[in-house]
Amino acid sequence: MSAEAIATFESSLDEIGVELVRTTADEFASTLSPLLDAPTVGTSLPFETVSLPDSVDTDPSIADLEAAATGVTAAGYGIADYGSVIIQGGTDGEEPVSLYADEHVAVVAASDVLPDMDATFDQLAEDIRNGVGQSIIATGPSATADMGSLVTGAHGPMDVTVVLLEDK
Amino acid sequence: MSADTRRQKAERIRHLLDTEGDAVHENTQVFNEGRYESTANLDDYDELKNEARAIKEDAIERLPELVDQVTEAVEANGGSVYVADDAADANRYIEEVVDGRDVVKSKSMTSEEIEVNESLEARDGDVWETDLAEFVLQVADEAPSHIVAPAIHKSREEIAALFNEVFDPEEPLETAEELTRFAREYLGEKILDAEVGMTGANFVTADTGTLALVTSEGNARKCVQATDTHVAVAGVEKLVPSVEDLQPFVELIGRSGTGQDITSYISLFTPPSDSPTFGGNELESGDDREFHLVLIDNGRMEMREDDQLRETLYCIRCSACANSCANFQHVGGHAFGGETYSGGIATGWEAGVHGEDSAAEFNDLCTGCSRCVNQCPVNIDIPWINTVVRDRINRGEDGDFDFLVEGLTPDEEPGGVDLQKRLFGNFDTLAKLGSAFAPLSNWAARTGPARSLLERTLGVDSRRELPEFERESLVEWFEKRGPHVGRDEARRQVALYPDAYTNYVRTERGKAAVRVLEALDIRVDVPPAGESGRAPLSQGMVSTAQSNADAVYDALAPAIAAGHDVVVIEPSDLAMFHREYERLLPEDDYAALHEQSYELMEYVYGLLENGGDIDVLPGGDDERIAYHSHCQQRTLDLEPYTVAVLEDCGFDVTTSDVECCGMAGSFGYKSEYYELSVDVGETLVDEFTTEDTADRTVVASGTSCLEQLDALLTRRPAHPVRLLDTQ
């Protein structure tokens, strides 16, 4: 993915109050650690030579999910124009892990950052036809204005951080 | 409508203005301003809208085929599809699936339409709304007042009071954050316990059986993930052919609705989902999850066959029409809705799914100002749908014919049309008589007994000043005076259209227009063309409007055939020529008139741009002006011309940005709507009484706007052309 698209992604994320943390496969572990508030839950990452530290609970109970401060999952894609990450996957529990913790840390490969919605929907249509049952285009934290003013963490995370694997 | 019915209606509106108006106003403004800002950032906004429109047109055209296709796709995925004829049929099926289990729901207007909660609760199951606004309404036992933000009419203080009373928490809840946390935890337990998750669907793709859910809170995701059975309820019109077709909608829906570039979550579920579900304490395999897609007809297939209501099915329920509606902003969806749907497009929905009686309850609140037209992401002509439904409601009324009024109303309508509508719909005849008998008619109309009779029998509010008719009409004045620019020295020739108000009431702006055009070397004629049809159209008297349109075209045809330009002073009449005449005139006539007609100040702008000498017009000398453009003029994007001409002439111009002045032709005269009209007008007055605007000269383009400003401001407003007139 071009440096330009990554720069757009970063500024779009900035506009919605999401921090982008750049790293590489080698430095992933040391970059991730300070971003995790315990207790932490997660699902295994699909990137070669990249894995979650042992402190992350990858087989949480419902109570663990509800108590988690941080949930770490991979994101299938990012969308540069909107600062969105796309949560895909199924049986490993990407959906509950990304949804119940106070903060969601989404790990995305630079090569998976798509420029815009047109490109995104071409990709998602292909994925759905190949059997991907769930793609959540998530943009910033959950939010509601229903109680009189804007509050984040309505039913989902109140903070989102994106970790970008620049060499993936 | 009887005087009593009018009084009751006025009382209900007053009550809503007092109790819900402020919260609705504040919240819709945020959405509305957000939409202007967010859509302005799109490079290809119009292109996206056209694309979205084309997808919906195609989908509705091929709907039966798409229903078959989605059924095949969902079944291949392991789910079921049920096409329900109506609400009872849908509820019967859902009850069987739910089978007494507890249900957690995410927000869905379609499920409100079939009243599924009541149906399930009658069978002993618990049903919890997990969308926070819907939860508030469930606790308060109230109906939604907005299709996107159903509790928009409630303030934080009211919600806090409600929660503190019902739940009696240890520490009283106060802030929005505390209320949100409380609801999240309370509903979190319900989600944990429930076995059935119910959602709506903003879109369903026929090719893959994918549901697209547009949300911000995350509750829809939880309802699907945490439960063993997912029931999705959607109108059949939610089908689009393919996943790729979702793209323009995803870019438009958040911006159009709440003014967000995109909502927090666009969930694409192709159920049944294999995401783990909640067991007792552990996450369990979701492989056995059941999925039921309930597609609801409930009148939609008939709407599809209806040439006028069909467009309603293109609606993506974004609420831009409601948010951009001045009346909605002030009174909200509890006045502006039927059994389920509220706001601009709701008339179409209610007429289609619940029938004309439900639509009739609020149809008159659409003044046809057309501000919603450009805001609709699928280009639905919402005022036209409202007009057609009004016409059908008129035709359904029993006759209440009065020969006194018949004499004044040489129209094409059946006897049942309400007398008040008939009066306003025949304004041209009334004005002609008023002018012929002026000043006696003006004096007579102003007497106490006459006003009280007008109020009692016709619902003309006695607090509203009546128009004062001129004895000499603009056409008569011009016939006597003749043109002052010879054919040989004229740069161009123009037919100045004498709308009924300019012709009989505000002749001074007509005369000013003639002089200004002549100063710019234009040979002007003022042909006696009658009322454009705007007046009857706004009362839902479509046949009368059509015959007026024919007569106007006949009167202007010689000028059009000779290649002259048609210049229109009243923006609502220009809007008739450019928009509604497409539906009222033969195609070629419409095209010719559209091509050759201009708004007055737009025309002056064109003349100045093309070599006209600005020095023949009086200089503004930095005079400070507050300009209120007209709603229909803004829809046609004509406001900038007036501003540019005034600024080029040396005036210092500021403009209003309210959607509409609230007078809206006859609306502000009607006793049942007078107070709402004034309430809307006060918002404009606020803009023109700030530190910067309080001492500015007020000008406005529309007759109605001038009347409203005249009534509510101490400064007397005028049409902008009068600033350019040397007399």
PDB file of C-alpha atoms in Angstrom, chain B residues 245-330:
ATOM      1  CA  ASP B 245     -24.395  -2.125  -4.536  1.00  0.00           C
ATOM      2  CA  LEU B 246     -24.046  -1.272  -0.855  1.00  0.00           C
ATOM      3  CA  GLN B 247     -21.172   1.113  -1.463  1.00  0.00           C
ATOM      4  CA  PRO B 248     -23.023   4.358  -2.349  1.00  0.00           C
ATOM      5  CA  PHE B 249     -25.513   3.793   0.459  1.00  0.00           C
ATOM      6  CA  VAL B 250     -22.792   3.260   3.025  1.00  0.00           C
ATOM      7  CA  GLU B 251     -21.227   6.559   2.006  1.00  0.00           C
ATOM      8  CA  LEU B 252     -24.542   8.410   2.011  1.00  0.00           C
ATOM      9  CA  ILE B 253     -26.601   7.070   4.866  1.00  0.00           C
ATOM     10  CA  GLY B 254     -24.691   8.354   7.902  1.00  0.00           C
ATOM     11  CA  ARG B 255     -24.026  11.710   6.303  1.00  0.00           C
ATOM     12  CA  SER B 256     -27.671  12.091   5.295  1.00  0.00           C
ATOM     13  CA  GLY B 257     -29.044  10.975   8.626  1.00  0.00           C
ATOM     14  CA  THR B 258     -26.997  12.274  11.497  1.00  0.00           C
ATOM     15  CA  GLY B 259     -24.319  14.179   9.629  1.00  0.00           C
ATOM     16  CA  GLN B 260     -21.598  11.653  10.439  1.00  0.00           C
ATOM     17  CA  ASP B 261     -19.295  10.646   7.575  1.00  0.00           C
ATOM     18  CA  ILE B 262     -19.954   7.076   8.638  1.00  0.00           C
ATOM     19  CA  THR B 263     -21.549   5.522  11.706  1.00  0.00           C
ATOM     20  CA  SER B 264     -19.392   3.537  14.123  1.00  0.00           C
ATOM     21  CA  TYR B 265     -20.492   0.199  12.745  1.00  0.00           C
ATOM     22  CA  ILE B 266     -21.647  -0.986   9.379  1.00  0.00           C
ATOM     23  CA  SER B 267     -22.160  -4.662  10.043  1.00  0.00           C
ATOM     24  CA  LEU B 268     -22.307  -7.029   7.106  1.00  0.00           C
ATOM     25  CA  PHE B 269     -23.707 -10.271   8.429  1.00  0.00           C
ATOM     26  CA  THR B 270     -24.219 -13.262   6.180  1.00  0.00           C
ATOM     27  CA  PRO B 271     -26.064 -15.412   8.698  1.00  0.00           C
ATOM     28  CA  PRO B 272     -26.262 -17.770  10.337  1.00  0.00           C
ATOM     29  CA  SER B 273     -23.065 -16.502  11.923  1.00  0.00           C
ATOM     30  CA  ASP B 274     -20.434 -18.947  13.154  1.00  0.00           C
ATOM     31  CA  SER B 275     -19.162 -16.456  15.719  1.00  0.00           C
ATOM     32  CA  PRO B 276     -19.181 -18.070  19.198  1.00  0.00           C
ATOM     33  CA  THR B 277     -22.348 -17.619  21.184  1.00  0.00           C
ATOM     34  CA  PHE B 278     -22.918 -17.206  24.921  1.00  0.00           C
ATOM     35  CA  GLY B 279     -23.520 -20.397  26.886  1.00  0.00           C
ATOM     36  CA  GLY B 280     -23.867 -20.523  30.676  1.00  0.00           C
ATOM     37  CA  ASN B 281     -20.452 -19.120  31.573  1.00  0.00           C
ATOM     38  CA  GLU B 282     -18.415 -19.947  28.526  1.00  0.00           C
ATOM     39  CA  LEU B 283     -18.345 -19.012  24.891  1.00  0.00           C
ATOM     40  CA  GLU B 284     -19.762 -21.873  22.910  1.00  0.00           C
ATOM     41  CA  SER B 285     -19.652 -22.795  19.271  1.00  0.00           C
ATOM     42  CA  GLY B 286     -22.068 -20.763  17.188  1.00  0.00           C
ATOM     43  CA  ASP B 287     -22.296 -23.421  14.500  1.00  0.00           C
ATOM     44  CA  ASP B 288     -25.869 -24.360  15.407  1.00  0.00           C
ATOM     45  CA  ARG B 289     -27.187 -20.834  15.330  1.00  0.00           C
ATOM     46  CA  GLU B 290     -30.542 -20.467  13.561  1.00  0.00           C
ATOM     47  CA  PHE B 291     -31.361 -17.602  11.236  1.00  0.00           C
ATOM     48  CA  HIS B 292     -34.743 -16.399  10.008  1.00  0.00           C
ATOM     49  CA  LEU B 293     -35.155 -13.556   7.556  1.00  0.00           C
ATOM     50  CA  VAL B 294     -38.710 -12.218   7.666  1.00  0.00           C
ATOM     51  CA  LEU B 295     -39.404 -10.090   4.610  1.00  0.00           C
ATOM     52  CA  ILE B 296     -42.518  -8.004   5.011  1.00  0.00           C
ATOM     53  CA  ASP B 297     -44.862  -6.926   2.247  1.00  0.00           C
ATOM     54  CA  ASN B 298     -47.610  -5.141   4.213  1.00  0.00           C
ATOM     55  CA  GLY B 299     -48.700  -2.983   1.274  1.00  0.00           C
ATOM     56  CA  ARG B 300     -45.308  -2.579  -0.378  1.00  0.00           C
ATOM     57  CA  MET B 301     -46.023  -4.696  -3.443  1.00  0.00           C
ATOM     58  CA  GLU B 302     -49.081  -2.538  -4.072  1.00  0.00           C
ATOM     59  CA  MET B 303     -46.986   0.603  -3.649  1.00  0.00           C
ATOM     60  CA  ARG B 304     -44.706  -0.828  -6.296  1.00  0.00           C
ATOM     61  CA  GLU B 305     -47.633  -0.862  -8.730  1.00  0.00           C
ATOM     62  CA  ASP B 306     -48.615   2.701  -7.832  1.00  0.00           C
ATOM     63  CA  ASP B 307     -46.934   5.219 -10.140  1.00  0.00           C
ATOM     64  CA  GLN B 308     -47.000   7.954  -7.491  1.00  0.00           C
ATOM     65  CA  LEU B 309     -46.144   5.999  -4.331  1.00  0.00           C
ATOM     66  CA  ARG B 310     -43.499   3.753  -5.900  1.00  0.00           C
ATOM     67  CA  GLU B 311     -40.698   6.223  -5.176  1.00  0.00           C
ATOM     68  CA  THR B 312     -41.364   5.850  -1.477  1.00  0.00           C
ATOM     69  CA  LEU B 313     -39.867   2.371  -1.739  1.00  0.00           C
ATOM     70  CA  TYR B 314     -36.516   3.897  -2.722  1.00  0.00           C
ATOM     71  CA  CYS B 315     -36.340   5.512   0.733  1.00  0.00           C
ATOM     72  CA  ILE B 316     -33.433   4.338   2.878  1.00  0.00           C
ATOM     73  CA  ARG B 317     -34.918   5.763   6.107  1.00  0.00           C
ATOM     74  CA  CYS B 318     -32.085   8.212   6.725  1.00  0.00           C
ATOM     75  CA  SER B 319     -34.373  10.992   8.067  1.00  0.00           C
ATOM     76  CA  ALA B 320     -32.719  13.804   6.094  1.00  0.00           C
ATOM     77  CA  CYS B 321     -36.188  14.895   4.948  1.00  0.00           C
ATOM     78  CA  ALA B 322     -37.403  15.218   8.516  1.00  0.00           C
ATOM     79  CA  ASN B 323     -34.261  16.945   9.750  1.00  0.00           C
ATOM     80  CA  SER B 324     -34.361  19.522   6.955  1.00  0.00           C
ATOM     81  CA  CYS B 325     -38.056  20.260   7.469  1.00  0.00           C
ATOM     82  CA  ALA B 326     -38.671  23.526   9.285  1.00  0.00           C
ATOM     83  CA  ASN B 327     -41.976  22.343  10.682  1.00  0.00           C
ATOM     84  CA  PHE B 328     -40.506  19.050  11.853  1.00  0.00           C
ATOM     85  CA  GLN B 329     -37.653  20.894  13.534  1.00  0.00           C
ATOM     86  CA  HIS B 330     -40.179  22.767  15.639  1.00  0.00           C
TER      87      HIS B 330
END
